[in-house]
PDB file of C-alpha atoms and ligand atoms in Angstrom:
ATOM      1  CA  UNK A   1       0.000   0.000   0.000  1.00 97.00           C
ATOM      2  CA  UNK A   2       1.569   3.111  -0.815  1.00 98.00           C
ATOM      3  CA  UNK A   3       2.045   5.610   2.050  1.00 98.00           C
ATOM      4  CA  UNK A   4       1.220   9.104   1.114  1.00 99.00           C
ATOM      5  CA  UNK A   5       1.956  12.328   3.217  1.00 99.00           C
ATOM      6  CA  UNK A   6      -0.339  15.482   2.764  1.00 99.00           C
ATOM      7  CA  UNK A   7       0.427  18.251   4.241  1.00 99.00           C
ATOM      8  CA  UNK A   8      -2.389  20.868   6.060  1.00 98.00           C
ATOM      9  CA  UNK A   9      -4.776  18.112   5.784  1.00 98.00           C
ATOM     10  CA  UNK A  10      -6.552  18.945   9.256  1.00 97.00           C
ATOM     11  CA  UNK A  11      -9.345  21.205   6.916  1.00 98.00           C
ATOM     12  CA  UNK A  12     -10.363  22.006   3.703  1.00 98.00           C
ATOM     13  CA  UNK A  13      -8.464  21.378   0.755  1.00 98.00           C
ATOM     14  CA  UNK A  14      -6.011  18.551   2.863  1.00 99.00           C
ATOM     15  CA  UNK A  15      -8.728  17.073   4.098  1.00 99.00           C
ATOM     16  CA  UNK A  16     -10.364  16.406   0.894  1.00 98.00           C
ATOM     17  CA  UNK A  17      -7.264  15.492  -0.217  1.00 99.00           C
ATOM     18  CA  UNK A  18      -7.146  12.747   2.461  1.00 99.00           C
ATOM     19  CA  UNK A  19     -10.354  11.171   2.125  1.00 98.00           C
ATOM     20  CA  UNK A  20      -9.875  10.516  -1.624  1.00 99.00           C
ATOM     21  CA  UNK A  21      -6.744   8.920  -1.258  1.00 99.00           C
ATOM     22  CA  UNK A  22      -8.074   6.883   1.803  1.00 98.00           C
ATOM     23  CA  UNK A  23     -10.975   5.855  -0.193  1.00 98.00           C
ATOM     24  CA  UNK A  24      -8.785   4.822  -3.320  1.00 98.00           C
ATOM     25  CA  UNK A  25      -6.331   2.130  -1.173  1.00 98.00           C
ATOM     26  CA  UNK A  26      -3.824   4.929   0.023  1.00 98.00           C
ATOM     27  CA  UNK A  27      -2.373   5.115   3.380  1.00 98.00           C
ATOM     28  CA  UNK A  28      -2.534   8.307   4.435  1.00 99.00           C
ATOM     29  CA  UNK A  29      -0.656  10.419   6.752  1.00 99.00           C
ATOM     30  CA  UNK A  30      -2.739  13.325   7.690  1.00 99.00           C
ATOM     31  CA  UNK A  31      -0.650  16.628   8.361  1.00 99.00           C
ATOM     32  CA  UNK A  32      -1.572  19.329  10.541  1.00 98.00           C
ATOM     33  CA  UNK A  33      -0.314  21.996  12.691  1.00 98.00           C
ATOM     34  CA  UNK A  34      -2.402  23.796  14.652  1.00 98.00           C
ATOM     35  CA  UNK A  35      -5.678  22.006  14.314  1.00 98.00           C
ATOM     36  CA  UNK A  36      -5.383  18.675  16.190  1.00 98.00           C
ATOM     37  CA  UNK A  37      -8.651  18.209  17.550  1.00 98.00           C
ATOM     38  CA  UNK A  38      -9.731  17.934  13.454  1.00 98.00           C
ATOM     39  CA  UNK A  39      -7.212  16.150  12.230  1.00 98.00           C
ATOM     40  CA  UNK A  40      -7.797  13.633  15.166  1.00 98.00           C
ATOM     41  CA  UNK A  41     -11.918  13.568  14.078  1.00 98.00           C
ATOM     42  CA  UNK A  42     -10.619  13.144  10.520  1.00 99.00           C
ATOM     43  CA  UNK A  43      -8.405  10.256  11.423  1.00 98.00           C
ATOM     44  CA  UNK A  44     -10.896   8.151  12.747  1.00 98.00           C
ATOM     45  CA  UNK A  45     -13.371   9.094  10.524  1.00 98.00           C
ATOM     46  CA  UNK A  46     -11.325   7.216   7.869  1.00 98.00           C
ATOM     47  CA  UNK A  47     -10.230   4.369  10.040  1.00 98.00           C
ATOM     48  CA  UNK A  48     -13.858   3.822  10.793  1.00 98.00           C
ATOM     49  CA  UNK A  49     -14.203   2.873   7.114  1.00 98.00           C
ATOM     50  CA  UNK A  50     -11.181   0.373   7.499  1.00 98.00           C
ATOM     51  CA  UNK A  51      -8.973   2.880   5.751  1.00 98.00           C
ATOM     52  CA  UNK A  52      -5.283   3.382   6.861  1.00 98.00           C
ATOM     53  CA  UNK A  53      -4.840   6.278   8.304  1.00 98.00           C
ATOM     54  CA  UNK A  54      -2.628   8.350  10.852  1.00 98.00           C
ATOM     55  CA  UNK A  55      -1.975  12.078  11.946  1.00 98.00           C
ATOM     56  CA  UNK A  56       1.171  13.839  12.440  1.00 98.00           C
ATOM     57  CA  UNK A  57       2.058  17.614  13.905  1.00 98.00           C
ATOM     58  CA  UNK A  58       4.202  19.937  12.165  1.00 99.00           C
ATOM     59  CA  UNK A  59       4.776  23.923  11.912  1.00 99.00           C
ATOM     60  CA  UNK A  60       6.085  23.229   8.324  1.00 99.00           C
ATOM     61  CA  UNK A  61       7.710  27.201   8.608  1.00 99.00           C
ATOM     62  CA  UNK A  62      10.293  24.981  10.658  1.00 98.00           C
ATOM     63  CA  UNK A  63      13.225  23.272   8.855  1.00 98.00           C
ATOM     64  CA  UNK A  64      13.638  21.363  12.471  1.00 98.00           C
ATOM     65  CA  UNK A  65      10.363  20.167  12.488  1.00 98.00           C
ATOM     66  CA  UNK A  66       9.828  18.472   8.939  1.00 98.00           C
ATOM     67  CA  UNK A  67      13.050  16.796   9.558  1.00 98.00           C
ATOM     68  CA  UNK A  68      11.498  15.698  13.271  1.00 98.00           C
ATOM     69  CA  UNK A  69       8.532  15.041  11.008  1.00 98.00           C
ATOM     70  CA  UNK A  70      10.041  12.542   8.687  1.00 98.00           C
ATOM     71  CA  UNK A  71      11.626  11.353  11.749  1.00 98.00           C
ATOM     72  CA  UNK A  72       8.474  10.192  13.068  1.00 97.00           C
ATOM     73  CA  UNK A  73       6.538   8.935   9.894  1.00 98.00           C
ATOM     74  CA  UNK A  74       9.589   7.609   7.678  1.00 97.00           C
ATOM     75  CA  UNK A  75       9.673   7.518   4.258  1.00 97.00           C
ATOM     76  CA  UNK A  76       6.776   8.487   2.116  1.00 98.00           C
ATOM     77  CA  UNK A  77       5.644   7.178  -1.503  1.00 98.00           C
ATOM     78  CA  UNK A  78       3.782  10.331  -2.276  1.00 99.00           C
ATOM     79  CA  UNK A  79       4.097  13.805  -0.613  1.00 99.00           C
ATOM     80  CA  UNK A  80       1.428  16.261  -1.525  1.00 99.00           C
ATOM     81  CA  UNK A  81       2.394  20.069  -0.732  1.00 99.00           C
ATOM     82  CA  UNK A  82      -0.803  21.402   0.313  1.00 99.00           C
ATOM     83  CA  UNK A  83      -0.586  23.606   3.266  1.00 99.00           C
ATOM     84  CA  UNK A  84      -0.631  27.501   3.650  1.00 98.00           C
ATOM     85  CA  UNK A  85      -1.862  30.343   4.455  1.00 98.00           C
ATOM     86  CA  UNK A  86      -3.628  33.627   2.478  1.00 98.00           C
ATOM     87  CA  UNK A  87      -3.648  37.094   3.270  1.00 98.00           C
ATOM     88  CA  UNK A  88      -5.836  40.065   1.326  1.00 97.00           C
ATOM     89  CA  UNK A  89      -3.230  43.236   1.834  1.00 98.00           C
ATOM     90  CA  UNK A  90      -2.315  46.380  -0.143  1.00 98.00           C
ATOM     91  CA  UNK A  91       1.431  45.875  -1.467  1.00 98.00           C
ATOM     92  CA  UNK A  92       2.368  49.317  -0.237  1.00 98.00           C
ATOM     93  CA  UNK A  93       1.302  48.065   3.369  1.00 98.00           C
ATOM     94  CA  UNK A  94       3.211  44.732   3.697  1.00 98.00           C
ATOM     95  CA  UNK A  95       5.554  44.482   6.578  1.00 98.00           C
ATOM     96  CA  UNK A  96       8.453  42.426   6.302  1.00 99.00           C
ATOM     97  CA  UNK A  97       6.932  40.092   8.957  1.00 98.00           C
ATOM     98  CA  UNK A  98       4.160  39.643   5.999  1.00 98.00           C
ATOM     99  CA  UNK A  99       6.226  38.881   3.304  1.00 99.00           C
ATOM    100  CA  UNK A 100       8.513  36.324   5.198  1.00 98.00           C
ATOM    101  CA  UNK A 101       5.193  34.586   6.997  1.00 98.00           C
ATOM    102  CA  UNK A 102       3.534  34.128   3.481  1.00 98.00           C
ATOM    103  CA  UNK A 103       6.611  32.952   1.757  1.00 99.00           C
ATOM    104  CA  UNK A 104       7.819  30.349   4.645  1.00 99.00           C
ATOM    105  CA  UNK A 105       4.538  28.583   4.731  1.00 99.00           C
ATOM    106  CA  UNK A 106       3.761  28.734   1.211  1.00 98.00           C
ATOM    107  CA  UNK A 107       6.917  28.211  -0.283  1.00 99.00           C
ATOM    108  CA  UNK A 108      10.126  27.572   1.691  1.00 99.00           C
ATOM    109  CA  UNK A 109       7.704  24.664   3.469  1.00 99.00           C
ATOM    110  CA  UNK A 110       7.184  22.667   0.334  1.00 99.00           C
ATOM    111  CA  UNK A 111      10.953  23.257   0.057  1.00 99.00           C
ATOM    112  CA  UNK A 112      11.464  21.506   3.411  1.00 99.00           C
ATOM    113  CA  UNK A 113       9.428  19.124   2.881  1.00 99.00           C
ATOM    114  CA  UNK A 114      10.942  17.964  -0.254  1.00 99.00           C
ATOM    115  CA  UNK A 115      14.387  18.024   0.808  1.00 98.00           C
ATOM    116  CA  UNK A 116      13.150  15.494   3.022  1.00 98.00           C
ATOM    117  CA  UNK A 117      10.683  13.479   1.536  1.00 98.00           C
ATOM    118  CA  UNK A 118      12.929  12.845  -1.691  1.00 98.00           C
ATOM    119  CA  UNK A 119      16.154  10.531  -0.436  1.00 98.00           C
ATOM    120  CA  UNK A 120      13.553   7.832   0.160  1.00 98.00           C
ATOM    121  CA  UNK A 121      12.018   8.293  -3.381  1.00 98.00           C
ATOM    122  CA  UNK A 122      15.328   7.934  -5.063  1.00 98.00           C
ATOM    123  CA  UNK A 123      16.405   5.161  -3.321  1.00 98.00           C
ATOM    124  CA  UNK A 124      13.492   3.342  -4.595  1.00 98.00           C
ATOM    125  CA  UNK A 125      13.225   5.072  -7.922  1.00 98.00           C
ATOM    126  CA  UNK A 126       9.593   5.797  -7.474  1.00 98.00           C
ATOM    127  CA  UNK A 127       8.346   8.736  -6.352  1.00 98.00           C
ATOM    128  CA  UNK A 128       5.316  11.769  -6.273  1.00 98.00           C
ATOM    129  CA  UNK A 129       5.198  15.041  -5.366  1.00 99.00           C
ATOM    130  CA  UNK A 130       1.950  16.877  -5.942  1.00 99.00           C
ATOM    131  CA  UNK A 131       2.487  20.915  -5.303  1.00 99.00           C
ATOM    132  CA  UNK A 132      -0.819  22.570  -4.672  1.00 99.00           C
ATOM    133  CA  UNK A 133      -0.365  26.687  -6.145  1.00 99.00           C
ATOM    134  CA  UNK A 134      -3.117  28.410  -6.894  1.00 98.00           C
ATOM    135  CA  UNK A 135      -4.362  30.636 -10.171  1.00 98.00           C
ATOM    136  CA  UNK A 136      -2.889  33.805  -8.606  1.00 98.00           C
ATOM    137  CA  UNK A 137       0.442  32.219  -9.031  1.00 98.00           C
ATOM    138  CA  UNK A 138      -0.387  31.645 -12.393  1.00 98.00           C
ATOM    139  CA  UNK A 139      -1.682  35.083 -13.459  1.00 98.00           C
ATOM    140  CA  UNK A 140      -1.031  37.392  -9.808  1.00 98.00           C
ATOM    141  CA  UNK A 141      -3.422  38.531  -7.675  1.00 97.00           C
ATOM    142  CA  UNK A 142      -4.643  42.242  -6.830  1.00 97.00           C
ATOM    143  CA  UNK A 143      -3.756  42.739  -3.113  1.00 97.00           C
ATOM    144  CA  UNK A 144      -2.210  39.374  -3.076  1.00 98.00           C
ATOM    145  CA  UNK A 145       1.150  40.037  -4.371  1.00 98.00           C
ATOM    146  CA  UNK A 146       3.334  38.077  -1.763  1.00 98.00           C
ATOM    147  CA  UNK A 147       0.563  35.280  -1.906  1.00 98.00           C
ATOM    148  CA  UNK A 148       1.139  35.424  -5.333  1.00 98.00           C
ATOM    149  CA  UNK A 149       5.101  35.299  -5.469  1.00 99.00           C
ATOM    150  CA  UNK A 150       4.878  32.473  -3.262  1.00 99.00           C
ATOM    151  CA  UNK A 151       2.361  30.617  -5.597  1.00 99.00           C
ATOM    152  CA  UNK A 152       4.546  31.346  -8.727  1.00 99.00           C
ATOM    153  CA  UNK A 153       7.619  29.964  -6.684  1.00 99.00           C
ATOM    154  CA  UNK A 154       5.966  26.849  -5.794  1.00 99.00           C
ATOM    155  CA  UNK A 155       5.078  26.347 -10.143  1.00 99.00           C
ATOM    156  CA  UNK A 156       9.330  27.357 -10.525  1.00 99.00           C
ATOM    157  CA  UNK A 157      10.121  24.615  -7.711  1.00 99.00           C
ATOM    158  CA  UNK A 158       7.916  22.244  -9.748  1.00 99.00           C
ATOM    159  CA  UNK A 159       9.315  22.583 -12.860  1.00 99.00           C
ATOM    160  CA  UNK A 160      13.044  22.503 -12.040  1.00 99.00           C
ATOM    161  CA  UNK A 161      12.539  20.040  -9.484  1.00 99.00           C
ATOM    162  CA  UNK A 162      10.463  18.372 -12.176  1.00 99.00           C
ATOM    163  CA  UNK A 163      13.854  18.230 -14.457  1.00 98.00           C
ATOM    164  CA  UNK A 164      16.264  17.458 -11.979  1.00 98.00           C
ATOM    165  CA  UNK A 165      14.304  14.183 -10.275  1.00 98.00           C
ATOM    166  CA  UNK A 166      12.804  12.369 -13.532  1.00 98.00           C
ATOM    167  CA  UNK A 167      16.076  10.137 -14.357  1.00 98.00           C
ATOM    168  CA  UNK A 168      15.047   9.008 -10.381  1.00 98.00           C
ATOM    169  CA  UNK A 169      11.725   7.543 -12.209  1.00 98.00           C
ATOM    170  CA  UNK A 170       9.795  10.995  -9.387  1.00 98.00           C
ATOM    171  CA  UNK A 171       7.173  13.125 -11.192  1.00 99.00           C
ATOM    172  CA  UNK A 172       6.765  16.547  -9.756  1.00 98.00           C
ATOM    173  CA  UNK A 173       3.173  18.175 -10.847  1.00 99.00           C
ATOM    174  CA  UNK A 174       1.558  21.107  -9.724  1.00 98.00           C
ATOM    175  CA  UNK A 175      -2.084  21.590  -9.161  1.00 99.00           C
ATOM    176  CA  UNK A 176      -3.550  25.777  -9.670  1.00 98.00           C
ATOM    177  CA  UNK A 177      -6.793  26.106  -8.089  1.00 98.00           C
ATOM    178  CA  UNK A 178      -9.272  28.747  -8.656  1.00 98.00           C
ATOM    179  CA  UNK A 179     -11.875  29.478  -5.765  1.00 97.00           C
ATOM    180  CA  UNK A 180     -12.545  26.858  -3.433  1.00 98.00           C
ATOM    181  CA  UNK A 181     -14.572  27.061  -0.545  1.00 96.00           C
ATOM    182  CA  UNK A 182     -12.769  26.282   2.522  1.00 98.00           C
ATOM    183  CA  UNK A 183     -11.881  28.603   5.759  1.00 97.00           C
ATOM    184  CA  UNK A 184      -9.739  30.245   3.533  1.00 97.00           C
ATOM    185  CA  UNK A 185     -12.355  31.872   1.336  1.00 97.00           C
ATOM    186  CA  UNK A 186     -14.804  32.032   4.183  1.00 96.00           C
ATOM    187  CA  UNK A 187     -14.297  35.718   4.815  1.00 95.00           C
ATOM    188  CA  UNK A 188     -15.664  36.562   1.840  1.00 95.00           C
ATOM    189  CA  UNK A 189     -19.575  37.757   1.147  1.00 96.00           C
ATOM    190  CA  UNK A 190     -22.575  35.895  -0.576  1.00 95.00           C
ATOM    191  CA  UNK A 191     -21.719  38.913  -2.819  1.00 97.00           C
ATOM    192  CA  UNK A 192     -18.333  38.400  -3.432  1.00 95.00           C
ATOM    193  CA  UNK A 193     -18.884  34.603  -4.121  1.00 96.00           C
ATOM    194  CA  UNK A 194     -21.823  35.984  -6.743  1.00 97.00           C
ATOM    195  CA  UNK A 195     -19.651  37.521  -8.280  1.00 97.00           C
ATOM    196  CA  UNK A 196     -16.447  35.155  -8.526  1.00 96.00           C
ATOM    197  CA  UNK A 197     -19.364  32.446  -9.993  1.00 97.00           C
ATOM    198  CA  UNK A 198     -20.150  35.174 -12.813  1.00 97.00           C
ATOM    199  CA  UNK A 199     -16.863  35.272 -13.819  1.00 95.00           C
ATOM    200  CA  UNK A 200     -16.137  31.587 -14.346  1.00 97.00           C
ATOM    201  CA  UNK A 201     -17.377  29.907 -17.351  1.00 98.00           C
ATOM    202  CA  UNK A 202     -18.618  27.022 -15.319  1.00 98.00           C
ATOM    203  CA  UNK A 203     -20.388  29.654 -13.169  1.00 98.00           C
ATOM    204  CA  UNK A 204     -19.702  27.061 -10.291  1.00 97.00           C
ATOM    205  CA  UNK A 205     -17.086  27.519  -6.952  1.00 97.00           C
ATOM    206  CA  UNK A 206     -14.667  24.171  -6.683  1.00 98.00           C
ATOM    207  CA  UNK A 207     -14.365  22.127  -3.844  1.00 98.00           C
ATOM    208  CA  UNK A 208     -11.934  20.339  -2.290  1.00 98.00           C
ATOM    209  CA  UNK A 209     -12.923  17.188  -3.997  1.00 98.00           C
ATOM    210  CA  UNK A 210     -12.432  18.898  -6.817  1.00 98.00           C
ATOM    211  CA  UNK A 211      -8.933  19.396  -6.183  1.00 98.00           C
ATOM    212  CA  UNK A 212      -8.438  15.766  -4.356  1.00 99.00           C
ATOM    213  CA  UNK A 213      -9.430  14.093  -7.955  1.00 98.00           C
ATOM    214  CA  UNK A 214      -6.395  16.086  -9.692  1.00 99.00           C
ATOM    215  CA  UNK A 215      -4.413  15.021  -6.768  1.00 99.00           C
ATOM    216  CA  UNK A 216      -5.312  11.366  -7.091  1.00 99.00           C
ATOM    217  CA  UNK A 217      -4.909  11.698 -11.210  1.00 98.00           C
ATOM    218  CA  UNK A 218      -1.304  12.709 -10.404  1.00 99.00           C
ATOM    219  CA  UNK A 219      -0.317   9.660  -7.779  1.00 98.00           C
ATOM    220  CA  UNK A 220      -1.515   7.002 -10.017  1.00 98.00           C
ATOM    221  CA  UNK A 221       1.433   4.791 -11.587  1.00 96.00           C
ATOM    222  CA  UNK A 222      -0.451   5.580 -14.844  1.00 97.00           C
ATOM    223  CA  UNK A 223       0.541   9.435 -14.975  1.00 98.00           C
ATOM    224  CA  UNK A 224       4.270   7.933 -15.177  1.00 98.00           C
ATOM    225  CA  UNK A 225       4.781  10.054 -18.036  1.00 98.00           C
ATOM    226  CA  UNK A 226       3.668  13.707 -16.564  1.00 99.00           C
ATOM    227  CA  UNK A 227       6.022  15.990 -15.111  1.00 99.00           C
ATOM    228  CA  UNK A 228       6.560  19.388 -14.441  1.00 99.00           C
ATOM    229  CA  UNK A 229       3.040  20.121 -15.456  1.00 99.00           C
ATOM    230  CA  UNK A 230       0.414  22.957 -13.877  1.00 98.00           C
ATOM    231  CA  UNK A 231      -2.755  22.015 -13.816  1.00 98.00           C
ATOM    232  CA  UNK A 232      -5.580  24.303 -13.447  1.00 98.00           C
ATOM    233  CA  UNK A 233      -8.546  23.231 -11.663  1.00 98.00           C
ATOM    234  CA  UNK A 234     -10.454  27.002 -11.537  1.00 98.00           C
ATOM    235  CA  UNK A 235     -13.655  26.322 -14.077  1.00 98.00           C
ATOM    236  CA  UNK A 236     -12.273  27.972 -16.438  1.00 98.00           C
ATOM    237  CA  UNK A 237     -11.264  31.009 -14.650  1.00 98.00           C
ATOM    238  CA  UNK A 238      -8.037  30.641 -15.909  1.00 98.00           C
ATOM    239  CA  UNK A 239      -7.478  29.467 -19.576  1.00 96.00           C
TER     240      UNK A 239
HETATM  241  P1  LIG B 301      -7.326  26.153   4.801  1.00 78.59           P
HETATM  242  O1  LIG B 301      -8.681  25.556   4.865  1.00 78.59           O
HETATM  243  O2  LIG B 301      -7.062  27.485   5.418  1.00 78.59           O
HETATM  244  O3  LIG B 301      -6.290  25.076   5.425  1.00 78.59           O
HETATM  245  C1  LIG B 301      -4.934  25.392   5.461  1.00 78.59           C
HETATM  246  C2  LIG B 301      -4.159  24.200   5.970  1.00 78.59           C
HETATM  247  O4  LIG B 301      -2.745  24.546   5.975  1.00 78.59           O
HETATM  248  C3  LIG B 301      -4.522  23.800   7.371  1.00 78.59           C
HETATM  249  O5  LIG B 301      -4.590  22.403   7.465  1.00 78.59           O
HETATM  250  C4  LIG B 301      -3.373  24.345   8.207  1.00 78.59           C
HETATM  251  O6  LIG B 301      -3.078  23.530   9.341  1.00 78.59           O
HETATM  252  C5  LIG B 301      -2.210  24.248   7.242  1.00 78.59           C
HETATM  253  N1  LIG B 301      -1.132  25.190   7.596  1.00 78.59           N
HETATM  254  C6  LIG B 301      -1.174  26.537   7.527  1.00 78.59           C
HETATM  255  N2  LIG B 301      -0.014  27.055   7.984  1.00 78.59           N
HETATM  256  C7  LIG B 301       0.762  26.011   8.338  1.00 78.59           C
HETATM  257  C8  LIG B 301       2.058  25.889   8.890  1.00 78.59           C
HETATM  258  N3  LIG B 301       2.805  26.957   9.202  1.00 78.59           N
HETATM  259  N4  LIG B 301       2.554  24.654   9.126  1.00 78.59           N
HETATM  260  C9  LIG B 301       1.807  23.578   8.847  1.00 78.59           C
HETATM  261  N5  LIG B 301       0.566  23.610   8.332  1.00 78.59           N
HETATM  262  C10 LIG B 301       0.052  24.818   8.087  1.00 78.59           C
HETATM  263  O7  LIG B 301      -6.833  26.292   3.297  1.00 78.59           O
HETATM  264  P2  LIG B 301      -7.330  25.572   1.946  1.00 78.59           P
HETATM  265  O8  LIG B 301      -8.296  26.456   1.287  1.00 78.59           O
HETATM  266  O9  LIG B 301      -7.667  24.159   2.214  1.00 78.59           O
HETATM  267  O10 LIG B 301      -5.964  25.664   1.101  1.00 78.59           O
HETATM  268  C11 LIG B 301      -5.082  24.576   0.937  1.00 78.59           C
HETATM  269  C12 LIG B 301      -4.045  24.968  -0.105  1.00 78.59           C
HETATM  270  O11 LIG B 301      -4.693  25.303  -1.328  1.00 78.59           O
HETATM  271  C13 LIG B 301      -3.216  26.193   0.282  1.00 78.59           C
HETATM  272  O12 LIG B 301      -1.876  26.014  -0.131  1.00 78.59           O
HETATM  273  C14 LIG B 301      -3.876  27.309  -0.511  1.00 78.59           C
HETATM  274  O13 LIG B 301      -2.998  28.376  -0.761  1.00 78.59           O
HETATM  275  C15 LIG B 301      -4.277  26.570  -1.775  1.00 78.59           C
HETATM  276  N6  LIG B 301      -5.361  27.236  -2.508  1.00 78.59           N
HETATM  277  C16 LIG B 301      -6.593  27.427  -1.935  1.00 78.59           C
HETATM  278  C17 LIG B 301      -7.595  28.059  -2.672  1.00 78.59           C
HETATM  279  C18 LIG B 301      -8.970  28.311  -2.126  1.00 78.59           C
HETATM  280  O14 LIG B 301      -9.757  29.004  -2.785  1.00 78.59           O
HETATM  281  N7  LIG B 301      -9.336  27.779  -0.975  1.00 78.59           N
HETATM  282  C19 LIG B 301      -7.325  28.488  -3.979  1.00 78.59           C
HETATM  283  C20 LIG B 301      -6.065  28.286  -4.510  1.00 78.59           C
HETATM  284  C21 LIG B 301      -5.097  27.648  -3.780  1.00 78.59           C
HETATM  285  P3  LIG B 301      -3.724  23.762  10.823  1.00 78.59           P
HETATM  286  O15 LIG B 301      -5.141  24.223  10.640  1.00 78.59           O
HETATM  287  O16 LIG B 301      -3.628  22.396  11.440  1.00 78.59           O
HETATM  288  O17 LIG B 301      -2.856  24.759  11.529  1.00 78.59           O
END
């Protein structure tokens, strides 16, 4: 069975994430960092079902504490990079605190995470990583402009990563979403998700199923010959 790691899967987008995989013969290592109490209720959720399934705490901003991470779970068949965090700020206001925040649990934690996850991978010349970006990485976001460097880093970690690890037999993809509805987008209005529906040609908001079917796509031995790739999953938002 392979074991698959997926980080920030105590809500949302992770958590979708995890009960896909569960449900399609993965063991699954739920991620979280903060939010124990719902990873824990996720966790036996899925074992309930007679799925494998365990939980593990990280702050992933922490070099330390991915490597204390992969201490504790071992090696991993497939690592998807799914957690971080949003902010809605005008550029002109960003702190430096901002900026670093956004970028070390966006980006520089899928970094860590790698670094770590990948000696295992080699070794057995086999190996996914699944990068979850986001459409504002693709195309930038108004008011989201270290969000959206940190979204365009994790497509340039793909793709070069994607490069350097295919003689190992790894694939490295990258998943874009558009608007999902998770805590993340929770702060916005009925209004505001009106109008985000009106301008996507499915006229429909994703959810995190949505995004766990791309994921799943990706793992499968028969996407052996993807790499590199960003995949939209935005209903068209982005074309
Ligand atoms: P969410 O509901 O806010 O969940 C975020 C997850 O990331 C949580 O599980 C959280 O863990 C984890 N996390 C945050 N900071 C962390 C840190 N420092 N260390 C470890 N884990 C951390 O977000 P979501 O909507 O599911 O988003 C998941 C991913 O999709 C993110 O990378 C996001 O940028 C991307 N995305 C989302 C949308 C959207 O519309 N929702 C669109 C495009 C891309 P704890 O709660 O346990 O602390």
């Amino acid at each position: 069975m392979k074991k698959v790691l997926i980080t920030g899967a105590s809500r949302g987008i992770g958590a979708g994430c995890a009960r896909v995989m569960a449900a399609n013969g993965y063991n699954v290592i739920i991620h979280y960092n903060r939010s124990g109490q719902a990873a824990g209720q996720l966790c036996a959720e899925l074992r309930e079902k007679g799925f494998s399934a365990s939980v593990v705490q990280a702050d992933l901003t922490d070099s330390a504490q991915v490597r204390a991470m992969f201490t504790v779970i071992g090696s991993v068949d497939i690592l998807v990079n799914n957690a971080g965090i949003a902010q809605s700020k005008l550029f002109t206001e960003l702190t430096d605190e901002d900026w670093d925040t956004m970028i070390a649990a966006n980006l520089s934690s899928a970094f860590y995470c790698c670094r770590a996850a990948l000696p295992y991978m080699i070794r057995q010349h086999w190996g996914r990583i699944i990068n979850i970006s986001s459409m504002w990485g693709q195309i930038g976001g108004s008011c989201e402009v270290h969000y959206s460097a940190a979204k365009a880093g994790i497509i340039g970690l793909t793709k070069a990563l994607a490069m350097e690890e295919g003689p190992s037999g790894i694939t490295i993809n990258c998943i874009a979403p558009g608007v999902i509805q998770t805590d993340m987008t929770a702060h916005l209005s009925e209004e505001d998700f009106a109008a985000l529906r009106d301008e996507t040609p499915t006229g429909t908001l994703g959810t995190p199923d949505d995004i766990a079917r791309a994921v799943l796509f990706f793992a499968a031995d028969s996407a052996s010959f993807i790499t590199g790739q960003v995949l939209g999953v935005n209903g068209g938002f982005v074309i």
